[in-house]
Amino acid sequence: MYNFQRVILCAGHGGDDSGAVHLNFKEADQTIYLVDKIANFLKISGLTVDVVPHNLNLTDSINWINTRQRNNMEVLSVEIHRDSATGLNFDDASTRCGVYFETGNNKSRDFALNIQKGFLEKTSNKNCWARPDNVASKGRLGWIQDITTFTSLLELGFMQGKNTLEHLDWLAKITAEILFKTITGD
C-alpha cells in the first residue's frame, strides 16, 4: 500500500506527436482515450485524479506537473503509452503490458513489480514486464527522471495488436483496477 494523495495521469505523445502508428491507428489518440477512461474509473473508486492537458508535449507535461507538485512524493504521476514492435503475434501484442520504474529506486521498483503482477493476473500474458528506465532506447526516460513526484510509465499492449474501442476499454479497466489495488491495498 502506498500513501498517494493524488494521481496525475498523462497521455504519452501529447502535442503534435502522434507516437507509434499502425494502419490508421495513432498511439496519441489511443493514449488520450485510455487516460480519460482510467481517470474516470479511479475517480469513481474515490481517488483524487488530475489529467495533464492532452495538448502538452513531454517537456510541457513535465513542467506542468513540477510547477504544481514540487518534490511531492505523495503524488503518483503515471504516463500511459501503447508499445510498438514488429514480429509479435497478434494475441501477445494485444495483451503484453509493461511498466518502467526509476533505476536504482527500490520503492519505484517494488511499485512496478506490483503493477507487473497485476498485469500478469489480469491479462494472463506471461510476457508482461517491469523494467528500469535505463534499459529504454534512450538510456533514460525523461518522464521518470525529470518529474519531482513519484512516477511510473505504463505500456498498455502494442499497436500491432487489437485496436478496437472494446479492447481499449478493457485495457483501461484492468489498468485502473491494478493501479487502485496497488495504491490502496484493496
Tab-separated table of C-alpha atoms in Angstrom:
chain	number	residue	atom	x	y	z
A	1	MET	CA	0.000	0.000	0.000
A	2	TYR	CA	1.192	3.478	-0.888
A	3	ASN	CA	0.191	6.801	0.635
A	4	PHE	CA	-0.501	8.716	-2.587
A	5	GLN	CA	-2.878	11.615	-2.001
A	6	ARG	CA	-3.310	12.311	-5.707
A	7	VAL	CA	-2.792	10.556	-9.036
A	8	ILE	CA	-1.781	12.521	-12.115
A	9	LEU	CA	-2.335	10.803	-15.465
A	10	CYS	CA	-0.731	11.838	-18.725
A	11	ALA	CA	-1.296	10.523	-22.237
A	12	GLY	CA	2.020	9.778	-23.909
A	13	HIS	CA	2.763	11.684	-27.122
A	14	GLY	CA	0.878	14.868	-26.411
A	15	GLY	CA	1.001	17.988	-28.501
A	16	ASP	CA	1.701	17.294	-32.173
A	17	ASP	CA	3.455	13.935	-31.629
A	18	SER	CA	1.355	11.055	-32.987
A	19	GLY	CA	3.555	8.409	-31.377
A	20	ALA	CA	3.504	4.967	-32.960
A	21	VAL	CA	1.234	4.487	-35.960
A	22	HIS	CA	-0.213	1.163	-37.121
A	23	LEU	CA	-2.616	1.097	-40.053
A	24	ASN	CA	-4.991	4.022	-39.343
A	25	PHE	CA	-4.408	3.987	-35.583
A	26	LYS	CA	-2.278	6.565	-33.758
A	27	GLU	CA	-0.816	5.948	-30.337
A	28	ALA	CA	-1.562	9.528	-29.216
A	29	ASP	CA	-5.285	9.124	-29.944
A	30	GLN	CA	-5.392	5.847	-28.054
A	31	THR	CA	-3.459	7.100	-25.035
A	32	ILE	CA	-5.805	10.081	-24.693
A	33	TYR	CA	-8.766	7.700	-24.793
A	34	LEU	CA	-7.124	5.385	-22.245
A	35	VAL	CA	-6.153	8.184	-19.840
A	36	ASP	CA	-9.660	9.635	-19.843
A	37	LYS	CA	-11.171	6.202	-19.146
A	38	ILE	CA	-8.632	5.317	-16.436
A	39	ALA	CA	-9.163	8.708	-14.776
A	40	ASN	CA	-12.927	8.141	-14.674
A	41	PHE	CA	-12.528	4.656	-13.168
A	42	LEU	CA	-10.132	5.914	-10.490
A	43	LYS	CA	-12.347	8.913	-9.627
A	44	ILE	CA	-15.386	6.645	-9.250
A	45	SER	CA	-13.261	4.493	-6.927
A	46	GLY	CA	-12.669	7.538	-4.717
A	47	LEU	CA	-9.143	8.593	-5.695
A	48	THR	CA	-8.223	12.206	-6.441
A	49	VAL	CA	-7.085	12.334	-10.065
A	50	ASP	CA	-5.752	15.104	-12.288
A	51	VAL	CA	-5.144	14.763	-16.012
A	52	VAL	CA	-2.329	16.623	-17.732
A	53	PRO	CA	-3.802	18.679	-20.613
A	54	HIS	CA	-3.628	16.497	-23.718
A	55	ASN	CA	-2.239	19.271	-25.910
A	56	LEU	CA	1.062	19.447	-23.980
A	57	ASN	CA	4.223	17.791	-25.278
A	58	LEU	CA	6.560	15.807	-22.992
A	59	THR	CA	8.594	18.798	-21.782
A	60	ASP	CA	5.498	20.901	-21.138
A	61	SER	CA	3.784	17.972	-19.371
A	62	ILE	CA	6.772	17.535	-17.051
A	63	ASN	CA	6.798	21.290	-16.340
A	64	TRP	CA	3.022	21.283	-15.747
A	65	ILE	CA	3.455	18.628	-13.053
A	66	ASN	CA	6.639	20.017	-11.498
A	67	THR	CA	5.249	23.538	-11.066
A	68	ARG	CA	2.150	22.185	-9.302
A	69	GLN	CA	3.630	19.353	-7.250
A	70	ARG	CA	7.224	20.310	-6.474
A	71	ASN	CA	9.023	17.444	-4.672
A	72	ASN	CA	5.773	15.867	-3.555
A	73	MET	CA	6.249	12.115	-3.180
A	74	GLU	CA	2.646	11.765	-2.011
A	75	VAL	CA	1.654	12.264	-5.657
A	76	LEU	CA	1.847	9.499	-8.258
A	77	SER	CA	2.383	10.655	-11.855
A	78	VAL	CA	1.670	7.991	-14.489
A	79	GLU	CA	2.245	8.302	-18.210
A	80	ILE	CA	0.288	5.941	-20.460
A	81	HIS	CA	1.676	4.568	-23.731
A	82	ARG	CA	0.975	1.845	-26.282
A	83	ASP	CA	4.115	-0.001	-27.377
A	84	SER	CA	5.188	-0.772	-30.930
A	85	ALA	CA	7.244	-3.617	-32.371
A	86	THR	CA	7.392	-5.941	-35.315
A	87	GLY	CA	7.342	-9.721	-35.189
A	88	LEU	CA	4.872	-10.172	-32.315
A	89	ASN	CA	1.918	-12.455	-32.709
A	90	PHE	CA	-1.458	-10.726	-32.541
A	91	ASP	CA	-2.543	-12.100	-29.150
A	92	ASP	CA	0.775	-11.272	-27.489
A	93	ALA	CA	0.727	-7.769	-28.980
A	94	SER	CA	-2.815	-7.267	-27.694
A	95	THR	CA	-2.189	-8.226	-24.067
A	96	ARG	CA	1.509	-7.736	-23.262
A	97	CYS	CA	1.750	-4.804	-20.874
A	98	GLY	CA	4.684	-3.366	-19.011
A	99	VAL	CA	5.879	-0.776	-16.559
A	100	TYR	CA	9.083	1.256	-16.344
A	101	PHE	CA	10.451	2.265	-12.955
A	102	GLU	CA	13.199	4.588	-11.771
A	103	THR	CA	16.581	2.893	-11.988
A	104	GLY	CA	18.096	2.373	-8.539
A	105	ASN	CA	14.934	3.329	-6.622
A	106	ASN	CA	13.691	0.362	-4.573
A	107	LYS	CA	10.276	1.912	-3.835
A	108	SER	CA	9.782	2.564	-7.550
A	109	ARG	CA	10.889	-0.996	-8.391
A	110	ASP	CA	8.547	-2.505	-5.792
A	111	PHE	CA	5.639	-0.418	-7.080
A	112	ALA	CA	6.400	-1.568	-10.644
A	113	LEU	CA	6.613	-5.211	-9.593
A	114	ASN	CA	3.140	-4.901	-8.052
A	115	ILE	CA	1.837	-3.381	-11.284
A	116	GLN	CA	3.504	-6.180	-13.277
A	117	LYS	CA	1.911	-8.781	-11.004
A	118	GLY	CA	-1.477	-7.198	-11.687
A	119	PHE	CA	-0.872	-7.276	-15.445
A	120	LEU	CA	0.172	-10.940	-15.257
A	121	GLU	CA	-3.037	-11.789	-13.365
A	122	LYS	CA	-5.436	-9.686	-15.442
A	123	THR	CA	-4.058	-10.418	-18.917
A	124	SER	CA	-2.751	-13.986	-18.408
A	125	ASN	CA	0.147	-12.911	-20.638
A	126	LYS	CA	3.383	-14.281	-19.185
A	127	ASN	CA	5.368	-11.664	-21.151
A	128	CYS	CA	4.144	-8.698	-19.077
A	129	TRP	CA	7.188	-6.952	-17.651
A	130	ALA	CA	8.695	-4.414	-15.239
A	131	ARG	CA	11.960	-2.716	-16.283
A	132	PRO	CA	14.247	0.024	-15.011
A	133	ASP	CA	14.117	3.149	-17.151
A	134	ASN	CA	17.820	2.878	-18.052
A	135	VAL	CA	17.027	-0.007	-20.425
A	136	ALA	CA	14.797	2.241	-22.553
A	137	SER	CA	16.102	3.004	-26.035
A	138	LYS	CA	17.462	6.428	-24.991
A	139	GLY	CA	19.109	5.118	-21.811
A	140	ARG	CA	16.725	7.072	-19.563
A	141	LEU	CA	13.147	8.230	-19.610
A	142	GLY	CA	12.528	11.918	-19.017
A	143	TRP	CA	9.113	11.080	-17.617
A	144	ILE	CA	10.766	9.004	-14.889
A	145	GLN	CA	13.909	11.074	-14.258
A	146	ASP	CA	12.719	14.678	-14.634
A	147	ILE	CA	9.484	14.738	-12.622
A	148	THR	CA	9.622	15.674	-8.937
A	149	THR	CA	6.811	13.309	-7.882
A	150	PHE	CA	6.768	9.515	-7.693
A	151	THR	CA	6.473	8.350	-11.309
A	152	SER	CA	5.630	5.337	-13.412
A	153	LEU	CA	5.319	4.773	-17.157
A	154	LEU	CA	2.915	2.105	-18.400
A	155	GLU	CA	2.920	0.435	-21.818
A	156	LEU	CA	-0.579	-0.963	-22.450
A	157	GLY	CA	-0.252	-3.525	-25.205
A	158	PHE	CA	1.167	-2.964	-28.670
A	159	MET	CA	-0.234	-1.002	-31.589
A	160	GLN	CA	0.172	-4.157	-33.719
A	161	GLY	CA	-2.450	-5.925	-31.571
A	162	LYS	CA	-6.148	-5.174	-31.076
A	163	ASN	CA	-7.128	-1.536	-31.523
A	164	THR	CA	-10.895	-1.702	-31.056
A	165	LEU	CA	-12.628	0.571	-28.550
A	166	GLU	CA	-13.794	-2.559	-26.736
A	167	HIS	CA	-10.178	-3.656	-26.291
A	168	LEU	CA	-9.053	-0.181	-25.192
A	169	ASP	CA	-11.934	-0.113	-22.680
A	170	TRP	CA	-10.716	-3.449	-21.299
A	171	LEU	CA	-7.120	-2.165	-21.037
A	172	ALA	CA	-8.336	0.973	-19.246
A	173	LYS	CA	-10.481	-1.027	-16.823
A	174	ILE	CA	-7.776	-3.508	-15.847
A	175	THR	CA	-5.169	-0.745	-15.568
A	176	ALA	CA	-7.417	1.276	-13.261
A	177	GLU	CA	-8.112	-1.816	-11.160
A	178	ILE	CA	-4.392	-2.622	-10.920
A	179	LEU	CA	-3.461	0.962	-10.030
A	180	PHE	CA	-6.224	1.169	-7.424
A	181	LYS	CA	-5.225	-2.128	-5.804
A	182	THR	CA	-1.527	-1.227	-5.824
A	183	ILE	CA	-2.152	2.235	-4.352
A	184	THR	CA	-4.711	1.298	-1.709
A	185	GLY	CA	-4.021	-2.360	-0.999
A	186	ASP	CA	-7.753	-3.090	-1.584
